[in-house]
Amino acid sequence: MKEQDGININLIDKVIANNNLWRAYKKVKANNGAPGIDGITVVQLKSHMKKYFEPLKKKLKDGTYQPQPVKRVAIPKPDGSKRYLGIPSVLDRVVQQAILQVIEPIIDPHFSEHSFGFRKGRNAHQAIILAEKYYEEGYRVVVDCDLKSYFDTIHHQRLRAYLEEFISDKIVLKLIWKFLRSGILDRDIYIETKEGAPQGGPLSPILANVYLNKLDRELEKREHRFIRYADDFVIYVKSKRAGERVMESVSKFIEQDLQLVINQNKSKVCGATTSTFLGFNIQNLMGKLDADQVSRPNNDSKTS
DNA sequence: ATCTATTTTAC
RNA sequence: UUUGUAAAAUAGAU
């Protein structure tokens, strides 16, 4: 707790440690992703890194490292709309990964027990178990709140303030800031990034969680039964009326205090049985459990 | 404990 | 073509 702050000041040395940088390289290489705007591929990455290894470490150490703009790529979403990815250069992905490897063990323990997305040792299944628990406790109305293009609307300065609560190393904070501000290259036109985290950077998921940790803490303060998986979150209440009231006050908090946008069309208050969360419907889940509990001798035509 | 490969799910 | 993180399963290397 207190000792962490002391270690925290020297985080950049942990970031640029040879074994950390090469471990980060391996992670990026293993993902086999596409190149960024410089066209350097994961195949070329190792020799590229070796060639500029010492200058790279020096620039990271003094905070003068300048990330390249991310490459904008549009991919279709299941609902037919587009999702814009921001692909950092392979080297920038290594640097982000190296920072992630150092800050994640420091930050993650401070996250909420109700947060399940993008976290070590946590998965969607555990989130569903909790949803089931809420349901069985009699919280059977779901407030389903949808954030409009969450990643793209993260407020930089607020995010930095939230990060400063966990990280005191000024150089690491500066590097993260530079990644947020490095801009987007859409074909040949450069777009400044004054808000949002690129969907594609290794740091983006943890930054998304740092930001919405503030929402978790507020919901805990209000003693709500909730589950959050990245930007997807649900609050379990006992009545439709309570749901409407919670929806209104939580929406107000999100828009005023977090400066995010609620997607009014997709947000809704409904019965737990008609809600789908993390690709799961509670009724189907209960149905499955019933089917497992009640033994059915002759129903299966399959092998046994 | 580290790492490679393949597949699936979630956002 | 299409990025990222996490989880799970399987095969394997040290």
mmCIF file of C-alpha atoms (C1' of nucleotides) in Angstrom:
data_model
loop_
_atom_site.group_PDB
_atom_site.id
_atom_site.type_symbol
_atom_site.label_atom_id
_atom_site.label_comp_id
_atom_site.label_asym_id
_atom_site.label_seq_id
_atom_site.Cartn_x
_atom_site.Cartn_y
_atom_site.Cartn_z
ATOM 1 C CA MET A 1 0.000 0.000 0.000
ATOM 2 C CA LYS A 2 2.457 2.659 1.214
ATOM 3 C CA GLU A 3 5.496 0.806 -0.067
ATOM 4 C CA GLN A 4 3.860 0.580 -3.507
ATOM 5 C CA ASP A 5 4.210 4.331 -3.929
ATOM 6 C CA GLY A 6 7.971 4.095 -3.513
ATOM 7 C CA ILE A 7 8.252 1.363 -6.147
ATOM 8 C CA ASN A 8 5.721 3.229 -8.249
ATOM 9 C CA ILE A 9 8.080 6.128 -8.937
ATOM 10 C CA ASN A 10 10.547 3.852 -10.734
ATOM 11 C CA LEU A 11 8.056 2.084 -12.980
ATOM 12 C CA ILE A 12 9.751 3.237 -16.170
ATOM 13 C CA ASP A 13 12.835 1.181 -15.331
ATOM 14 C CA LYS A 14 10.644 -1.893 -15.038
ATOM 15 C CA VAL A 15 9.077 -1.015 -18.400
ATOM 16 C CA ILE A 16 12.404 -0.743 -20.207
ATOM 17 C CA ALA A 17 13.972 -3.777 -18.538
ATOM 18 C CA ASN A 18 15.220 -6.107 -21.274
ATOM 19 C CA ASN A 19 13.175 -9.101 -20.148
ATOM 20 C CA ASN A 20 10.010 -6.987 -19.938
ATOM 21 C CA LEU A 21 10.480 -5.539 -23.431
ATOM 22 C CA TRP A 22 11.200 -8.953 -24.953
ATOM 23 C CA ARG A 23 8.266 -10.538 -23.155
ATOM 24 C CA ALA A 24 6.112 -7.744 -24.612
ATOM 25 C CA TYR A 25 7.592 -8.464 -28.036
ATOM 26 C CA LYS A 26 6.622 -12.131 -27.741
ATOM 27 C CA LYS A 27 3.045 -11.228 -26.869
ATOM 28 C CA VAL A 28 2.703 -8.910 -29.872
ATOM 29 C CA LYS A 29 4.387 -11.469 -32.137
ATOM 30 C CA ALA A 30 2.076 -14.231 -30.872
ATOM 31 C CA ASN A 31 -1.007 -12.183 -31.790
ATOM 32 C CA ASN A 32 0.191 -12.089 -35.370
ATOM 33 C CA GLY A 33 -1.627 -8.827 -35.994
ATOM 34 C CA ALA A 34 -1.508 -6.435 -38.935
ATOM 35 C CA PRO A 35 1.091 -3.663 -39.308
ATOM 36 C CA GLY A 36 0.410 -0.043 -38.379
ATOM 37 C CA ILE A 37 1.003 2.983 -40.616
ATOM 38 C CA ASP A 38 4.731 2.290 -41.022
ATOM 39 C CA GLY A 39 3.993 -1.056 -42.668
ATOM 40 C CA ILE A 40 6.428 -2.927 -40.431
ATOM 41 C CA THR A 41 5.100 -6.451 -39.845
ATOM 42 C CA VAL A 42 5.404 -8.726 -36.813
ATOM 43 C CA VAL A 43 7.847 -10.770 -38.886
ATOM 44 C CA GLN A 44 10.174 -7.769 -39.269
ATOM 45 C CA LEU A 45 9.622 -6.679 -35.670
ATOM 46 C CA LYS A 46 12.469 -8.564 -34.021
ATOM 47 C CA SER A 47 15.214 -7.199 -36.260
ATOM 48 C CA HIS A 48 13.624 -3.744 -36.162
ATOM 49 C CA MET A 49 13.688 -3.818 -32.367
ATOM 50 C CA LYS A 50 17.258 -5.092 -32.208
ATOM 51 C CA LYS A 51 18.399 -2.352 -34.556
ATOM 52 C CA TYR A 52 16.901 0.459 -32.465
ATOM 53 C CA PHE A 53 16.916 -1.192 -29.038
ATOM 54 C CA GLU A 54 19.202 1.179 -27.121
ATOM 55 C CA PRO A 55 17.816 4.431 -28.652
ATOM 56 C CA LEU A 56 14.305 3.088 -27.948
ATOM 57 C CA LYS A 57 15.105 2.460 -24.293
ATOM 58 C CA LYS A 58 16.682 5.888 -23.973
ATOM 59 C CA LYS A 59 13.633 7.624 -25.462
ATOM 60 C CA LEU A 60 11.294 5.663 -23.218
ATOM 61 C CA LYS A 61 13.421 6.416 -20.171
ATOM 62 C CA ASP A 62 13.326 10.191 -20.659
ATOM 63 C CA GLY A 63 9.765 10.289 -22.004
ATOM 64 C CA THR A 64 10.694 11.662 -25.421
ATOM 65 C CA TYR A 65 9.428 8.538 -27.219
ATOM 66 C CA GLN A 66 6.829 9.590 -29.773
ATOM 67 C CA PRO A 67 4.274 6.954 -30.827
ATOM 68 C CA GLN A 68 3.029 7.010 -34.394
ATOM 69 C CA PRO A 69 -0.593 7.772 -35.202
ATOM 70 C CA VAL A 70 -2.817 4.685 -35.258
ATOM 71 C CA LYS A 71 -4.049 3.274 -38.545
ATOM 72 C CA ARG A 72 -7.820 3.570 -38.877
ATOM 73 C CA VAL A 73 -9.547 0.457 -40.126
ATOM 74 C CA ALA A 74 -13.324 -0.021 -40.280
ATOM 75 C CA ILE A 75 -14.742 -3.458 -39.574
ATOM 76 C CA PRO A 76 -18.435 -4.332 -39.758
ATOM 77 C CA LYS A 77 -20.226 -4.990 -36.474
ATOM 78 C CA PRO A 78 -22.814 -7.785 -36.173
ATOM 79 C CA ASP A 79 -25.633 -5.206 -36.269
ATOM 80 C CA GLY A 80 -24.416 -3.890 -39.625
ATOM 81 C CA SER A 81 -22.776 -0.682 -38.373
ATOM 82 C CA LYS A 82 -19.042 -0.045 -38.472
ATOM 83 C CA ARG A 83 -16.455 -0.365 -35.718
ATOM 84 C CA TYR A 84 -13.376 1.796 -36.119
ATOM 85 C CA LEU A 85 -10.164 0.197 -35.009
ATOM 86 C CA GLY A 86 -7.034 2.185 -34.292
ATOM 87 C CA ILE A 87 -4.038 0.012 -35.057
ATOM 88 C CA PRO A 88 -0.764 1.181 -33.537
ATOM 89 C CA SER A 89 2.517 0.291 -35.263
ATOM 90 C CA VAL A 90 3.924 -3.057 -34.138
ATOM 91 C CA LEU A 91 6.657 -1.282 -32.142
ATOM 92 C CA ASP A 92 4.089 0.945 -30.431
ATOM 93 C CA ARG A 93 2.137 -2.201 -29.533
ATOM 94 C CA VAL A 94 5.290 -3.626 -27.931
ATOM 95 C CA VAL A 95 5.784 -0.426 -25.918
ATOM 96 C CA GLN A 96 2.140 -0.362 -24.819
ATOM 97 C CA GLN A 97 2.302 -4.046 -23.895
ATOM 98 C CA ALA A 98 5.504 -3.413 -21.911
ATOM 99 C CA ILE A 99 3.739 -0.641 -19.977
ATOM 100 C CA LEU A 100 0.672 -2.857 -19.481
ATOM 101 C CA GLN A 101 2.773 -5.670 -18.020
ATOM 102 C CA VAL A 102 4.098 -3.262 -15.396
ATOM 103 C CA ILE A 103 0.945 -1.300 -14.507
ATOM 104 C CA GLU A 104 -1.611 -4.105 -14.620
ATOM 105 C CA PRO A 105 -0.445 -5.874 -11.422
ATOM 106 C CA ILE A 106 -0.499 -2.505 -9.654
ATOM 107 C CA ILE A 107 -3.903 -1.322 -10.876
ATOM 108 C CA ASP A 108 -6.010 -4.465 -11.252
ATOM 109 C CA PRO A 109 -6.206 -5.306 -7.512
ATOM 110 C CA HIS A 110 -7.955 -1.966 -6.991
ATOM 111 C CA PHE A 111 -10.744 -2.769 -9.426
ATOM 112 C CA SER A 112 -14.267 -3.686 -8.352
ATOM 113 C CA GLU A 113 -15.376 -7.234 -7.623
ATOM 114 C CA HIS A 114 -18.296 -6.503 -9.963
ATOM 115 C CA SER A 115 -16.049 -5.853 -12.953
ATOM 116 C CA PHE A 116 -15.322 -8.867 -15.163
ATOM 117 C CA GLY A 117 -14.201 -7.672 -18.581
ATOM 118 C CA PHE A 118 -10.558 -7.671 -19.737
ATOM 119 C CA ARG A 119 -9.327 -8.886 -16.367
ATOM 120 C CA LYS A 120 -6.869 -11.575 -15.357
ATOM 121 C CA GLY A 121 -8.567 -14.571 -13.751
ATOM 122 C CA ARG A 122 -12.059 -13.382 -14.658
ATOM 123 C CA ASN A 123 -14.444 -14.365 -17.411
ATOM 124 C CA ALA A 124 -17.964 -13.959 -18.708
ATOM 125 C CA HIS A 125 -19.054 -17.193 -17.036
ATOM 126 C CA GLN A 126 -18.280 -15.812 -13.559
ATOM 127 C CA ALA A 127 -20.305 -12.723 -14.422
ATOM 128 C CA ILE A 128 -23.251 -14.936 -15.379
ATOM 129 C CA ILE A 129 -22.982 -16.838 -12.079
ATOM 130 C CA LEU A 130 -23.322 -13.517 -10.254
ATOM 131 C CA ALA A 131 -26.312 -12.533 -12.408
ATOM 132 C CA GLU A 132 -27.935 -15.803 -11.466
ATOM 133 C CA LYS A 133 -27.261 -15.117 -7.788
ATOM 134 C CA TYR A 134 -28.924 -11.705 -8.016
ATOM 135 C CA TYR A 135 -31.881 -13.296 -9.758
ATOM 136 C CA GLU A 136 -32.291 -15.921 -7.068
ATOM 137 C CA GLU A 137 -32.104 -13.256 -4.374
ATOM 138 C CA GLY A 138 -35.177 -11.740 -5.942
ATOM 139 C CA TYR A 139 -33.596 -8.992 -8.024
ATOM 140 C CA ARG A 140 -35.436 -9.798 -11.206
ATOM 141 C CA VAL A 141 -35.598 -6.510 -13.054
ATOM 142 C CA VAL A 142 -32.596 -5.531 -15.142
ATOM 143 C CA VAL A 143 -31.434 -2.011 -15.861
ATOM 144 C CA ASP A 144 -29.438 -2.452 -19.056
ATOM 145 C CA CYS A 145 -27.403 0.643 -19.787
ATOM 146 C CA ASP A 146 -25.660 1.010 -23.127
ATOM 147 C CA LEU A 147 -22.808 3.463 -23.565
ATOM 148 C CA LYS A 148 -22.562 5.040 -26.993
ATOM 149 C CA SER A 149 -19.142 4.254 -28.588
ATOM 150 C CA TYR A 150 -17.536 4.145 -25.173
ATOM 151 C CA PHE A 151 -13.899 3.767 -26.213
ATOM 152 C CA ASP A 152 -14.177 6.761 -28.535
ATOM 153 C CA THR A 153 -15.619 9.052 -25.885
ATOM 154 C CA ILE A 154 -13.233 8.516 -22.959
ATOM 155 C CA HIS A 155 -12.281 11.911 -21.566
ATOM 156 C CA HIS A 156 -8.464 12.203 -21.645
ATOM 157 C CA GLN A 157 -7.952 14.560 -18.736
ATOM 158 C CA ARG A 158 -10.317 12.703 -16.455
ATOM 159 C CA LEU A 159 -8.652 9.441 -17.396
ATOM 160 C CA ARG A 160 -5.248 10.887 -16.540
ATOM 161 C CA ALA A 161 -6.553 12.085 -13.177
ATOM 162 C CA TYR A 162 -7.938 8.598 -12.462
ATOM 163 C CA LEU A 163 -4.628 7.010 -13.542
ATOM 164 C CA GLU A 164 -2.690 9.289 -11.233
ATOM 165 C CA GLU A 165 -4.520 7.695 -8.311
ATOM 166 C CA PHE A 166 -2.748 4.425 -9.133
ATOM 167 C CA ILE A 167 0.447 5.432 -10.928
ATOM 168 C CA SER A 168 2.875 8.039 -9.678
ATOM 169 C CA ASP A 169 5.656 7.560 -12.237
ATOM 170 C CA LYS A 170 5.535 10.784 -14.275
ATOM 171 C CA ILE A 171 7.322 9.291 -17.289
ATOM 172 C CA VAL A 172 4.919 6.352 -17.561
ATOM 173 C CA LEU A 173 1.972 8.743 -17.255
ATOM 174 C CA LYS A 174 3.514 10.931 -19.947
ATOM 175 C CA LEU A 175 3.973 7.957 -22.283
ATOM 176 C CA ILE A 176 0.360 6.855 -21.787
ATOM 177 C CA TRP A 177 -0.715 10.422 -22.478
ATOM 178 C CA LYS A 178 1.322 10.443 -25.694
ATOM 179 C CA PHE A 179 -0.387 7.239 -26.807
ATOM 180 C CA LEU A 180 -3.788 8.798 -26.181
ATOM 181 C CA ARG A 181 -2.799 11.908 -28.135
ATOM 182 C CA SER A 182 -0.855 10.267 -30.974
ATOM 183 C CA GLY A 183 -3.679 10.791 -33.453
ATOM 184 C CA ILE A 184 -5.265 8.728 -36.211
ATOM 185 C CA LEU A 185 -4.236 8.309 -39.820
ATOM 186 C CA ASP A 186 -7.321 7.608 -41.934
ATOM 187 C CA ARG A 187 -5.925 6.689 -45.368
ATOM 188 C CA ASP A 188 -3.790 9.808 -45.794
ATOM 189 C CA ILE A 189 -5.531 12.322 -43.574
ATOM 190 C CA TYR A 190 -4.366 12.951 -40.036
ATOM 191 C CA ILE A 191 -6.948 13.334 -37.280
ATOM 192 C CA GLU A 192 -6.025 14.665 -33.846
ATOM 193 C CA THR A 193 -7.256 12.649 -30.873
ATOM 194 C CA LYS A 194 -8.673 14.914 -28.196
ATOM 195 C CA GLU A 195 -10.758 12.134 -26.687
ATOM 196 C CA GLY A 196 -11.100 8.361 -26.793
ATOM 197 C CA ALA A 197 -8.727 5.411 -26.598
ATOM 198 C CA PRO A 198 -7.941 3.521 -29.817
ATOM 199 C CA GLN A 199 -9.640 0.143 -30.099
ATOM 200 C CA GLY A 200 -6.604 -1.924 -30.896
ATOM 201 C CA GLY A 201 -3.966 -0.711 -28.479
ATOM 202 C CA PRO A 202 -2.858 -3.181 -25.787
ATOM 203 C CA LEU A 203 -3.405 -0.496 -23.150
ATOM 204 C CA SER A 204 -6.943 0.367 -24.194
ATOM 205 C CA PRO A 205 -8.745 -2.369 -22.238
ATOM 206 C CA ILE A 206 -7.128 -1.461 -18.915
ATOM 207 C CA LEU A 207 -7.635 2.249 -19.583
ATOM 208 C CA ALA A 208 -11.306 1.511 -20.244
ATOM 209 C CA ASN A 209 -11.489 -0.262 -16.886
ATOM 210 C CA VAL A 210 -9.641 2.506 -15.032
ATOM 211 C CA TYR A 211 -12.192 4.989 -16.345
ATOM 212 C CA LEU A 212 -15.282 2.936 -15.564
ATOM 213 C CA ASN A 213 -13.869 1.973 -12.170
ATOM 214 C CA LYS A 214 -15.324 5.337 -11.152
ATOM 215 C CA LEU A 215 -18.747 4.069 -12.226
ATOM 216 C CA ASP A 216 -18.242 0.831 -10.255
ATOM 217 C CA ARG A 217 -17.364 2.771 -7.124
ATOM 218 C CA GLU A 218 -20.395 5.024 -7.500
ATOM 219 C CA LEU A 219 -22.728 2.051 -8.003
ATOM 220 C CA GLU A 220 -21.187 0.361 -4.950
ATOM 221 C CA LYS A 221 -21.672 3.529 -2.949
ATOM 222 C CA ARG A 222 -25.332 3.419 -3.927
ATOM 223 C CA GLU A 223 -25.363 -0.275 -2.942
ATOM 224 C CA HIS A 224 -26.618 -1.470 -6.289
ATOM 225 C CA ARG A 225 -26.440 -5.092 -7.394
ATOM 226 C CA PHE A 226 -24.562 -4.781 -10.663
ATOM 227 C CA ILE A 227 -22.222 -6.515 -13.057
ATOM 228 C CA ARG A 228 -19.920 -4.802 -15.505
ATOM 229 C CA TYR A 229 -18.154 -6.427 -18.431
ATOM 230 C CA ALA A 230 -16.115 -3.736 -20.171
ATOM 231 C CA ASP A 231 -18.652 -1.146 -21.304
ATOM 232 C CA ASP A 232 -21.565 -3.533 -20.923
ATOM 233 C CA PHE A 233 -23.196 -3.273 -17.531
ATOM 234 C CA VAL A 234 -26.437 -4.295 -15.866
ATOM 235 C CA ILE A 235 -27.981 -3.359 -12.526
ATOM 236 C CA TYR A 236 -30.374 -5.781 -10.848
ATOM 237 C CA VAL A 237 -33.310 -4.302 -8.937
ATOM 238 C CA LYS A 238 -36.571 -5.632 -7.508
ATOM 239 C CA SER A 239 -39.192 -3.662 -9.373
ATOM 240 C CA LYS A 240 -39.820 -1.909 -12.646
ATOM 241 C CA ARG A 241 -40.345 1.357 -10.794
ATOM 242 C CA ALA A 242 -37.023 1.064 -8.981
ATOM 243 C CA GLY A 243 -35.472 0.233 -12.344
ATOM 244 C CA GLU A 244 -36.805 3.377 -13.981
ATOM 245 C CA ARG A 245 -35.558 5.491 -11.096
ATOM 246 C CA VAL A 246 -32.100 3.853 -11.116
ATOM 247 C CA MET A 247 -31.853 4.209 -14.883
ATOM 248 C CA GLU A 248 -32.519 7.912 -14.621
ATOM 249 C CA SER A 249 -30.102 8.670 -11.793
ATOM 250 C CA VAL A 250 -27.318 6.454 -13.136
ATOM 251 C CA SER A 251 -27.689 7.983 -16.601
ATOM 252 C CA LYS A 252 -27.346 11.401 -15.037
ATOM 253 C CA PHE A 253 -24.167 10.335 -13.227
ATOM 254 C CA ILE A 254 -22.651 8.841 -16.370
ATOM 255 C CA GLU A 255 -23.381 11.857 -18.529
ATOM 256 C CA GLN A 256 -22.575 14.580 -16.010
ATOM 257 C CA ASP A 257 -19.776 13.128 -13.914
ATOM 258 C CA LEU A 258 -18.122 10.798 -16.422
ATOM 259 C CA GLN A 259 -18.933 12.795 -19.557
ATOM 260 C CA LEU A 260 -19.974 9.715 -21.460
ATOM 261 C CA VAL A 261 -22.980 9.351 -23.727
ATOM 262 C CA ILE A 262 -25.878 6.995 -23.004
ATOM 263 C CA ASN A 263 -27.383 5.256 -26.005
ATOM 264 C CA GLN A 264 -31.058 5.940 -25.240
ATOM 265 C CA ASN A 265 -32.298 3.537 -27.900
ATOM 266 C CA LYS A 266 -30.387 0.535 -26.629
ATOM 267 C CA SER A 267 -30.724 1.223 -22.899
ATOM 268 C CA LYS A 268 -33.742 -0.361 -21.252
ATOM 269 C CA VAL A 269 -35.390 -1.574 -18.063
ATOM 270 C CA CYS A 270 -36.809 -5.048 -18.458
ATOM 271 C CA GLY A 271 -37.479 -8.327 -16.742
ATOM 272 C CA ALA A 272 -34.418 -10.493 -16.165
ATOM 273 C CA THR A 273 -35.905 -13.233 -18.321
ATOM 274 C CA THR A 274 -36.123 -11.012 -21.406
ATOM 275 C CA SER A 275 -32.664 -9.515 -21.007
ATOM 276 C CA THR A 276 -29.592 -10.835 -22.767
ATOM 277 C CA PHE A 277 -26.301 -10.168 -21.036
ATOM 278 C CA LEU A 278 -22.936 -11.392 -22.352
ATOM 279 C CA GLY A 279 -24.780 -13.481 -24.899
ATOM 280 C CA PHE A 280 -26.689 -15.210 -22.143
ATOM 281 C CA ASN A 281 -30.360 -15.182 -21.305
ATOM 282 C CA ILE A 282 -31.151 -15.939 -17.667
ATOM 283 C CA GLN A 283 -34.239 -17.928 -18.589
ATOM 284 C CA ASN A 284 -32.245 -20.203 -20.859
ATOM 285 C CA LEU A 285 -29.700 -20.551 -18.106
ATOM 286 C CA MET A 286 -32.322 -21.479 -15.508
ATOM 287 C CA GLY A 287 -33.913 -23.807 -18.027
ATOM 288 C CA LYS A 288 -30.579 -25.550 -18.473
ATOM 289 C CA LEU A 289 -30.137 -25.855 -14.729
ATOM 290 C CA ASP A 290 -33.625 -27.297 -14.351
ATOM 291 C CA ALA A 291 -32.922 -29.764 -17.102
ATOM 292 C CA ASP A 292 -29.751 -30.835 -15.334
ATOM 293 C CA GLN A 293 -31.403 -31.122 -11.950
ATOM 294 C CA VAL A 294 -34.434 -33.047 -13.158
ATOM 295 C CA SER A 295 -33.106 -36.306 -14.480
ATOM 296 C CA ARG A 296 -34.492 -37.270 -17.822
ATOM 297 C CA PRO A 297 -33.885 -40.981 -18.491
ATOM 298 C CA ASN A 298 -34.909 -41.469 -22.115
ATOM 299 C CA ASN A 299 -34.828 -38.091 -23.750
ATOM 300 C CA ASP A 300 -31.475 -38.249 -25.473
ATOM 301 C CA SER A 301 -31.095 -39.937 -28.800
ATOM 302 C CA LYS A 302 -27.373 -39.227 -28.566
ATOM 303 C CA THR A 303 -24.633 -41.454 -27.221
ATOM 304 C CA SER A 304 -24.248 -41.973 -23.510
ATOM 305 C "C1'" DA B 1 7.600 -21.215 -14.245
ATOM 306 C "C1'" DT B 2 8.313 -19.734 -19.540
ATOM 307 C "C1'" DC B 3 7.075 -20.334 -24.467
ATOM 308 C "C1'" DT B 4 4.859 -22.227 -29.374
ATOM 309 C "C1'" DA B 5 0.454 -23.766 -32.118
ATOM 310 C "C1'" DT B 6 -4.847 -24.512 -32.898
ATOM 311 C "C1'" DT B 7 -10.013 -23.743 -31.455
ATOM 312 C "C1'" DT B 8 -14.042 -21.289 -28.743
ATOM 313 C "C1'" DT B 9 -16.367 -17.359 -25.851
ATOM 314 C "C1'" DA B 10 -16.914 -12.205 -24.050
ATOM 315 C "C1'" DC B 11 -16.384 -6.922 -24.895
ATOM 316 C "C1'" U C 1 -8.701 -7.988 -45.549
ATOM 317 C "C1'" U C 2 -9.600 -7.227 -39.215
ATOM 318 C "C1'" U C 3 -6.926 -4.446 -33.976
ATOM 319 C "C1'" G C 4 -6.817 -5.312 -28.853
ATOM 320 C "C1'" U C 5 -7.444 -7.617 -23.917
ATOM 321 C "C1'" A C 6 -9.234 -11.460 -20.948
ATOM 322 C "C1'" A C 7 -11.009 -16.406 -20.254
ATOM 323 C "C1'" A C 8 -11.608 -21.585 -21.575
ATOM 324 C "C1'" A C 9 -10.183 -26.070 -24.215
ATOM 325 C "C1'" U C 10 -6.593 -29.032 -26.927
ATOM 326 C "C1'" A C 11 -1.704 -30.432 -28.714
ATOM 327 C "C1'" G C 12 3.453 -29.639 -27.916
ATOM 328 C "C1'" A C 13 8.615 -27.508 -26.394
ATOM 329 C "C1'" U C 14 12.113 -26.161 -22.288
#
